[in-house]
Tab-separated table of C-alpha atoms and ligand atoms in Angstrom:
chain	number	residue	atom	x	y	z
A	1	MET	CA	-6.378	-19.263	9.174
A	2	ASN	CA	-5.039	-15.734	8.851
A	3	SER	CA	-1.358	-15.066	9.388
A	4	TYR	CA	-1.392	-12.383	6.725
A	5	GLU	CA	-1.653	-8.611	6.912
A	6	TYR	CA	-2.968	-7.782	3.442
A	7	VAL	CA	-5.120	-10.799	2.527
A	8	ASN	CA	-7.758	-12.854	4.281
A	9	VAL	CA	-7.657	-16.597	3.546
A	10	GLU	CA	-10.708	-18.789	3.914
A	11	ILE	CA	-11.008	-22.495	3.106
A	12	LYS	CA	-14.388	-23.551	1.732
A	13	ASP	CA	-14.255	-27.364	1.551
A	14	LYS	CA	-11.517	-27.924	-1.064
A	15	VAL	CA	-11.446	-24.310	-2.311
A	16	GLY	CA	-8.866	-21.840	-1.003
A	17	VAL	CA	-10.216	-18.274	-1.118
A	18	ILE	CA	-7.655	-15.440	-1.029
A	19	GLU	CA	-9.481	-12.167	-0.407
A	20	PHE	CA	-7.611	-8.879	-0.818
A	21	ASN	CA	-7.357	-6.796	2.358
A	22	TYR	CA	-5.358	-3.793	1.174
A	23	LEU	CA	-8.199	-1.411	0.515
A	24	LYS	CA	-6.286	1.534	2.006
A	25	LYS	CA	-4.179	1.416	-1.161
A	26	LEU	CA	-7.067	0.248	-3.381
A	27	ASN	CA	-5.422	-3.193	-3.520
A	28	SER	CA	-2.631	-1.654	-5.615
A	29	LEU	CA	0.053	-4.240	-6.229
A	30	SER	CA	2.630	-3.058	-3.683
A	31	GLU	CA	5.483	-5.414	-2.850
A	32	CYS	CA	4.116	-6.072	0.665
A	33	PHE	CA	0.648	-6.951	-0.709
A	34	ILE	CA	2.033	-9.274	-3.393
A	35	LYS	CA	4.275	-10.971	-0.788
A	36	ASP	CA	1.157	-11.866	1.203
A	37	ILE	CA	-0.654	-13.214	-1.863
A	38	LEU	CA	2.407	-15.332	-2.705
A	39	LYS	CA	2.610	-16.647	0.872
A	40	ALA	CA	-1.099	-17.520	0.849
A	41	LEU	CA	-0.687	-19.366	-2.462
A	42	GLU	CA	2.259	-21.261	-0.993
A	43	ASP	CA	0.336	-22.157	2.174
A	44	LEU	CA	-2.662	-23.342	0.128
A	45	ASN	CA	-0.547	-25.558	-2.132
A	46	VAL	CA	-1.558	-28.722	-0.232
A	47	ASP	CA	-3.394	-31.877	-1.423
A	48	GLU	CA	-6.592	-30.960	0.426
A	49	ILE	CA	-6.980	-27.785	-1.667
A	50	ARG	CA	-7.991	-28.331	-5.312
A	51	CYS	CA	-8.813	-24.802	-6.547
A	52	ILE	CA	-8.037	-21.172	-5.625
A	53	ILE	CA	-10.249	-18.101	-5.877
A	54	LEU	CA	-8.607	-14.640	-5.854
A	55	GLN	CA	-11.145	-11.944	-4.970
A	56	ALA	CA	-11.667	-8.455	-3.617
A	57	PRO	CA	-14.115	-7.974	-0.736
A	58	LYS	CA	-17.829	-8.069	-1.642
A	59	GLY	CA	-19.000	-4.704	-2.910
A	60	SER	CA	-15.495	-3.450	-3.778
A	61	LYS	CA	-15.472	-0.454	-6.118
A	62	VAL	CA	-11.853	-1.201	-7.081
A	63	PHE	CA	-10.677	-4.808	-7.545
A	64	SER	CA	-7.088	-3.515	-7.809
A	65	ALA	CA	-5.632	-0.166	-8.882
A	66	GLY	CA	-2.753	-2.025	-10.572
A	67	HIS	CA	0.977	-1.660	-9.926
A	68	ASP	CA	1.753	0.620	-6.971
A	69	ILE	CA	2.919	3.662	-8.922
A	70	ASN	CA	4.950	4.802	-5.903
A	71	GLU	CA	7.054	1.666	-6.392
A	72	LEU	CA	7.770	2.279	-10.067
A	73	PRO	CA	11.396	3.430	-10.561
A	74	LYS	CA	11.599	7.135	-11.297
A	75	THR	CA	13.771	6.642	-14.409
A	76	HIS	CA	16.763	4.819	-15.939
A	77	ARG	CA	15.589	1.450	-14.614
A	78	ASP	CA	13.300	-1.202	-16.097
A	79	PRO	CA	9.939	-0.666	-14.315
A	80	LEU	CA	8.948	-4.300	-14.923
A	81	GLY	CA	12.141	-6.300	-14.442
A	82	TYR	CA	12.108	-10.059	-13.974
A	83	GLN	CA	12.167	-9.774	-10.157
A	84	ASP	CA	9.435	-7.113	-9.987
A	85	PRO	CA	6.740	-8.425	-7.570
A	86	LEU	CA	4.107	-8.161	-10.335
A	87	ARG	CA	6.262	-10.334	-12.608
A	88	ILE	CA	6.825	-12.885	-9.834
A	89	LEU	CA	3.087	-13.080	-9.116
A	90	THR	CA	2.061	-13.649	-12.761
A	91	ARG	CA	4.663	-16.426	-13.105
A	92	THR	CA	3.583	-18.021	-9.826
A	93	ILE	CA	-0.087	-18.073	-10.842
A	94	GLN	CA	0.715	-19.515	-14.271
A	95	ARG	CA	2.940	-22.241	-12.780
A	96	TYR	CA	0.654	-22.960	-9.812
A	97	PRO	CA	-0.401	-26.656	-9.895
A	98	LYS	CA	-4.079	-25.913	-9.226
A	99	PRO	CA	-6.623	-23.825	-11.141
A	100	VAL	CA	-6.670	-20.176	-10.027
A	101	ILE	CA	-9.980	-18.361	-10.569
A	102	ALA	CA	-10.101	-14.553	-10.535
A	103	MET	CA	-13.486	-13.390	-9.210
A	104	ILE	CA	-13.833	-9.736	-10.145
A	105	GLN	CA	-15.877	-6.991	-8.510
A	106	GLY	CA	-15.054	-3.363	-9.179
A	107	SER	CA	-12.503	-1.852	-11.542
A	108	VAL	CA	-9.335	-3.600	-12.698
A	109	TRP	CA	-6.344	-1.431	-13.698
A	110	GLY	CA	-2.993	-1.965	-15.422
A	111	GLY	CA	-0.847	-4.686	-13.857
A	112	ALA	CA	-3.952	-6.120	-12.162
A	113	PHE	CA	-5.420	-6.650	-15.641
A	114	GLU	CA	-2.364	-8.718	-16.518
A	115	ILE	CA	-2.718	-10.622	-13.228
A	116	ILE	CA	-6.284	-11.672	-14.074
A	117	MET	CA	-5.210	-12.549	-17.621
A	118	SER	CA	-2.603	-14.837	-16.024
A	119	THR	CA	-5.202	-16.717	-13.994
A	120	ASP	CA	-6.971	-19.757	-15.400
A	121	ILE	CA	-10.614	-18.677	-15.235
A	122	VAL	CA	-11.947	-15.112	-14.964
A	123	ILE	CA	-15.466	-14.562	-13.604
A	124	ALA	CA	-16.752	-11.033	-13.113
A	125	SER	CA	-19.616	-8.966	-11.841
A	126	ASP	CA	-21.631	-7.444	-14.663
A	127	LYS	CA	-20.700	-4.029	-13.229
A	128	SER	CA	-16.918	-4.552	-13.278
A	129	THR	CA	-14.635	-2.639	-15.648
A	130	PHE	CA	-11.154	-3.272	-17.072
A	131	ALA	CA	-8.337	-0.987	-18.248
A	132	MET	CA	-4.776	-1.724	-19.440
A	133	THR	CA	-2.889	1.494	-18.772
A	134	PRO	CA	0.855	1.562	-19.628
A	135	VAL	CA	0.352	4.311	-22.225
A	136	ASN	CA	-1.250	6.537	-19.581
A	137	LEU	CA	2.076	6.617	-17.762
A	138	GLY	CA	4.540	6.025	-20.600
A	139	VAL	CA	5.476	2.580	-19.274
A	140	PRO	CA	7.246	0.270	-21.790
A	141	TYR	CA	5.415	-2.893	-20.716
A	142	ASN	CA	7.641	-5.991	-20.813
A	143	VAL	CA	7.643	-8.739	-23.477
A	144	VAL	CA	6.239	-11.534	-21.266
A	145	GLY	CA	3.530	-9.192	-19.974
A	146	ILE	CA	2.444	-8.278	-23.503
A	147	HIS	CA	2.488	-11.963	-24.442
A	148	ASN	CA	0.148	-12.629	-21.500
A	149	LEU	CA	-2.236	-10.018	-22.881
A	150	ILE	CA	-2.400	-10.946	-26.554
A	151	ARG	CA	-3.252	-14.641	-26.336
A	152	ASP	CA	-6.946	-14.429	-25.465
A	153	ALA	CA	-8.548	-11.573	-27.366
A	154	GLY	CA	-7.789	-10.692	-30.999
A	155	LEU	CA	-4.728	-8.554	-31.690
A	156	HIS	CA	-6.733	-5.612	-33.083
A	157	ILE	CA	-8.956	-5.690	-29.977
A	158	MET	CA	-5.983	-5.739	-27.569
A	159	LYS	CA	-4.226	-2.968	-29.541
A	160	GLU	CA	-7.280	-0.745	-29.079
A	161	VAL	CA	-7.544	-1.743	-25.375
A	162	ILE	CA	-3.876	-0.856	-24.769
A	163	PHE	CA	-3.528	2.172	-27.082
A	164	THR	CA	-6.658	3.863	-25.704
A	165	ALA	CA	-6.066	2.744	-22.078
A	166	THR	CA	-9.722	3.393	-21.359
A	167	PRO	CA	-11.886	1.311	-18.984
A	168	PHE	CA	-14.246	-1.086	-20.777
A	169	SER	CA	-17.247	-3.043	-19.536
A	170	ALA	CA	-17.594	-6.628	-18.368
A	171	GLU	CA	-19.957	-7.190	-21.258
A	172	LYS	CA	-17.237	-6.176	-23.765
A	173	ALA	CA	-14.652	-8.244	-21.832
A	174	LEU	CA	-16.919	-11.290	-22.121
A	175	LYS	CA	-17.542	-10.648	-25.821
A	176	ILE	CA	-13.816	-10.427	-26.672
A	177	GLY	CA	-12.938	-13.586	-24.739
A	178	ILE	CA	-11.288	-12.190	-21.626
A	179	LEU	CA	-14.023	-13.355	-19.236
A	180	ASN	CA	-15.472	-16.847	-18.810
A	181	HIS	CA	-18.697	-15.584	-17.210
A	182	ILE	CA	-20.382	-12.455	-15.930
A	183	PHE	CA	-22.969	-12.619	-13.161
A	184	SER	CA	-24.941	-10.113	-11.099
A	185	ASP	CA	-23.276	-9.033	-7.841
A	186	ASP	CA	-25.806	-11.166	-5.939
A	187	GLU	CA	-25.009	-14.356	-7.893
A	188	LEU	CA	-21.275	-13.834	-8.433
A	189	GLU	CA	-19.934	-15.536	-5.298
A	190	SER	CA	-22.267	-18.573	-5.377
A	191	LYS	CA	-21.812	-19.165	-9.125
A	192	THR	CA	-18.023	-18.839	-8.846
A	193	LEU	CA	-17.961	-21.293	-5.928
A	194	GLU	CA	-20.159	-23.681	-7.943
A	195	ILE	CA	-17.536	-23.748	-10.720
A	196	ALA	CA	-14.691	-24.096	-8.209
A	197	ASN	CA	-16.433	-26.986	-6.446
A	198	LEU	CA	-17.006	-28.731	-9.786
A	199	ILE	CA	-13.253	-28.505	-10.475
A	200	CYS	CA	-12.537	-29.903	-6.982
A	201	GLU	CA	-14.377	-33.121	-7.868
A	202	LYS	CA	-12.066	-33.792	-10.837
A	203	ALA	CA	-8.684	-35.554	-10.928
A	204	PRO	CA	-6.156	-33.052	-9.501
A	205	LEU	CA	-3.053	-34.666	-11.021
A	206	ALA	CA	-4.553	-34.583	-14.513
A	207	ILE	CA	-5.655	-30.972	-14.029
A	208	ALA	CA	-2.170	-29.976	-12.851
A	209	VAL	CA	-0.356	-31.573	-15.791
A	210	ILE	CA	-2.843	-30.292	-18.383
A	211	LYS	CA	-2.570	-26.746	-16.944
A	212	GLU	CA	1.234	-26.991	-17.220
A	213	GLU	CA	1.001	-28.383	-20.793
A	214	MET	CA	-1.205	-25.429	-21.757
A	215	ARG	CA	1.276	-22.955	-20.198
A	216	VAL	CA	4.257	-24.515	-21.983
A	217	LEU	CA	2.416	-24.632	-25.314
A	218	CYS	CA	1.137	-21.041	-24.987
A	219	GLU	CA	4.660	-19.851	-24.172
A	220	ALA	CA	6.243	-21.874	-27.002
A	221	ASN	CA	7.086	-18.766	-28.977
A	222	THR	CA	10.505	-18.383	-30.605
A	223	ILE	CA	12.091	-14.951	-30.452
A	224	ASN	CA	15.740	-14.891	-31.485
A	225	PRO	CA	18.297	-13.430	-29.019
A	226	ASP	CA	19.125	-10.485	-31.287
A	227	GLU	CA	15.438	-9.547	-31.598
A	228	PHE	CA	14.983	-9.816	-27.842
A	229	GLU	CA	17.961	-7.565	-27.176
A	230	ARG	CA	16.678	-5.091	-29.774
A	231	ILE	CA	13.311	-4.917	-27.999
A	232	GLN	CA	15.024	-4.490	-24.626
A	233	GLY	CA	17.013	-1.610	-26.092
A	234	LEU	CA	13.808	-0.001	-27.386
A	235	ARG	CA	12.210	-0.431	-23.945
A	236	ARG	CA	15.236	1.171	-22.272
A	237	TYR	CA	14.897	4.192	-24.578
A	238	VAL	CA	11.288	4.504	-23.308
A	239	TYR	CA	11.929	4.121	-19.569
A	240	ASP	CA	14.884	6.564	-19.933
A	241	SER	CA	12.587	9.037	-21.731
A	242	LEU	CA	11.189	12.353	-20.555
A	243	ASP	CA	7.713	10.999	-21.343
A	244	TYR	CA	8.123	8.231	-18.754
A	245	GLN	CA	9.056	10.824	-16.131
A	246	GLU	CA	6.165	13.032	-17.277
A	247	GLY	CA	3.676	10.165	-16.941
A	248	LEU	CA	4.659	9.505	-13.323
A	249	ALA	CA	4.843	13.208	-12.426
A	250	ALA	CA	1.392	13.882	-13.914
A	251	PHE	CA	-0.081	11.023	-11.876
A	252	PHE	CA	1.326	12.307	-8.597
A	253	GLU	CA	0.471	15.920	-9.446
A	254	LYS	CA	-3.063	14.766	-10.360
A	255	ARG	CA	-2.946	16.409	-13.791
A	256	LYS	CA	-3.182	15.253	-17.416
A	257	PRO	CA	0.238	14.275	-18.797
A	258	VAL	CA	1.658	16.118	-21.834
A	259	PHE	CA	3.709	13.613	-23.832
A	260	ILE	CA	6.284	15.021	-26.329
A	261	GLY	CA	7.652	11.773	-27.753
A	262	LYS	CA	11.079	12.274	-26.215
B	1	YXS	O1	-4.132	11.299	-3.265
B	1	YXS	P1	-3.803	10.153	-2.330
B	1	YXS	O2	-2.449	10.249	-1.665
B	1	YXS	O3	-4.942	9.802	-1.395
B	1	YXS	O4	-3.652	8.829	-3.290
B	1	YXS	C1	-4.721	8.493	-4.127
B	1	YXS	C2	-4.109	7.874	-5.364
B	1	YXS	O5	-2.932	8.523	-5.798
B	1	YXS	C3	-3.767	6.486	-4.842
B	1	YXS	N1	-3.651	5.538	-5.933
B	1	YXS	C4	-2.531	4.857	-6.212
B	1	YXS	N2	-1.307	4.884	-5.636
B	1	YXS	C5	-0.364	4.084	-6.181
B	1	YXS	N3	-0.578	3.275	-7.245
B	1	YXS	C6	-1.797	3.221	-7.837
B	1	YXS	N4	-1.977	2.398	-8.874
B	1	YXS	C7	-2.839	4.045	-7.323
B	1	YXS	N5	-4.135	4.265	-7.656
B	1	YXS	C8	-4.599	5.171	-6.795
B	1	YXS	O6	-4.856	6.114	-4.011
B	1	YXS	C9	-5.449	7.300	-3.450
B	1	YXS	C10	-6.935	7.293	-3.758
B	1	YXS	O7	-7.000	7.382	-5.181
B	1	YXS	P2	-8.201	8.198	-5.839
B	1	YXS	O8	-8.446	9.428	-5.059
B	1	YXS	O9	-7.882	8.328	-7.273
B	1	YXS	O10	-9.415	7.163	-5.634
B	1	YXS	P3	-10.731	7.080	-6.519
B	1	YXS	O11	-11.623	6.129	-5.796
B	1	YXS	O12	-11.185	8.436	-6.891
B	1	YXS	O13	-10.269	6.396	-7.893
B	1	YXS	C11	-9.830	5.062	-7.855
B	1	YXS	C12	-9.081	4.787	-9.176
B	1	YXS	C13	-8.460	3.381	-9.106
B	1	YXS	C14	-10.071	4.895	-10.364
B	1	YXS	C15	-7.969	5.847	-9.336
B	1	YXS	O14	-7.212	5.869	-8.117
B	1	YXS	C16	-7.058	5.557	-10.480
B	1	YXS	O15	-7.384	5.743	-11.659
B	1	YXS	N6	-5.869	4.989	-10.108
B	1	YXS	C17	-4.845	4.690	-11.117
B	1	YXS	C18	-5.205	3.379	-11.816
B	1	YXS	C19	-4.083	3.040	-12.804
B	1	YXS	O16	-3.879	3.726	-13.805
B	1	YXS	N7	-3.298	1.992	-12.478
B	1	YXS	C20	-2.144	1.592	-13.267
B	1	YXS	C21	-0.939	1.558	-12.346
B	1	YXS	S1	0.540	1.317	-13.273
B	1	YXS	C22	0.438	-0.277	-13.741
B	1	YXS	O17	-0.385	-1.048	-13.272
B	1	YXS	C23	1.411	-0.792	-14.782
B	1	YXS	C24	2.833	-0.461	-14.479
B	1	YXS	S2	0.987	-0.158	-16.364
B	1	YXS	O18	0.889	1.273	-16.181
B	1	YXS	O19	2.048	-0.493	-17.230
B	1	YXS	O20	-0.271	-0.777	-16.707
């Protein structure tokens, strides 16, 4: 079953495996790649499938290089608007009526870190690394995205993760509550499938409603309209800034950015 260009889908009993097949762009989250993941999720949303595994190919050095920086707006436009493919994918995973497991091999960057934080269970190779990178580029990450990041690990921990934007180990990710398990590369696939198969034996309707209850409760945060508009105004100041343009330019020119706070 493979009517997709950028993912390979395999069904293992009641488990739907979506394997990334966009290595030419290091599985960066381009619109075309995300469209295929969304289509695969839609196609696998059938009664016979009880659990989903998102994974990169075995032995991948990069799980995903994050948002496709070529697709970030150059300036004067919200880089993470509601209809951005990355935003659509996180919402789809969180609302998906079956557990979605992220099985990680290789390095996880930026928007891909938020994607795995939006899945239900995160299982990683002991050699994988994680980095949340908006401050490398000067990107004013969006409110929902930040909310997705600060629910699992402690606030001080996530502030250091985001403000330093430096890759950290699977061991640290496990310790701070981002990962459910770490396994050796040899065991990763079999152990992840074991957990997925265990889920497949349980009552799917109860799982679906409890997952949705957890999402609704986790998102039950009040933020008054004035505060939200104030934050949006602050974000606009950032994506209109020279620093935002400098961050993108430095990436493409393969040099260290020089941020001036303007
Ligand atoms: O020089 P060419 O044309 O071959 O292109 C290079 C890279 O520019 C390109 N590339 C990307 N293109 C678009 N978006 C990306 N995220 C991206 N990452 C890489 O791929 C070609 C090969 O990259 P290269 O030579 O660096 O490969 P490598 O094996 O030496 O290193 C792999 C990485 C992933 C360690 C390295 O490419 C890297 O650090 N990439 C950037 C990772 C990152 O910072 N991602 C965040 C994207 S922005 C995002 O997710 C959010 C908006 S936010 O910033 O808010 O978190």
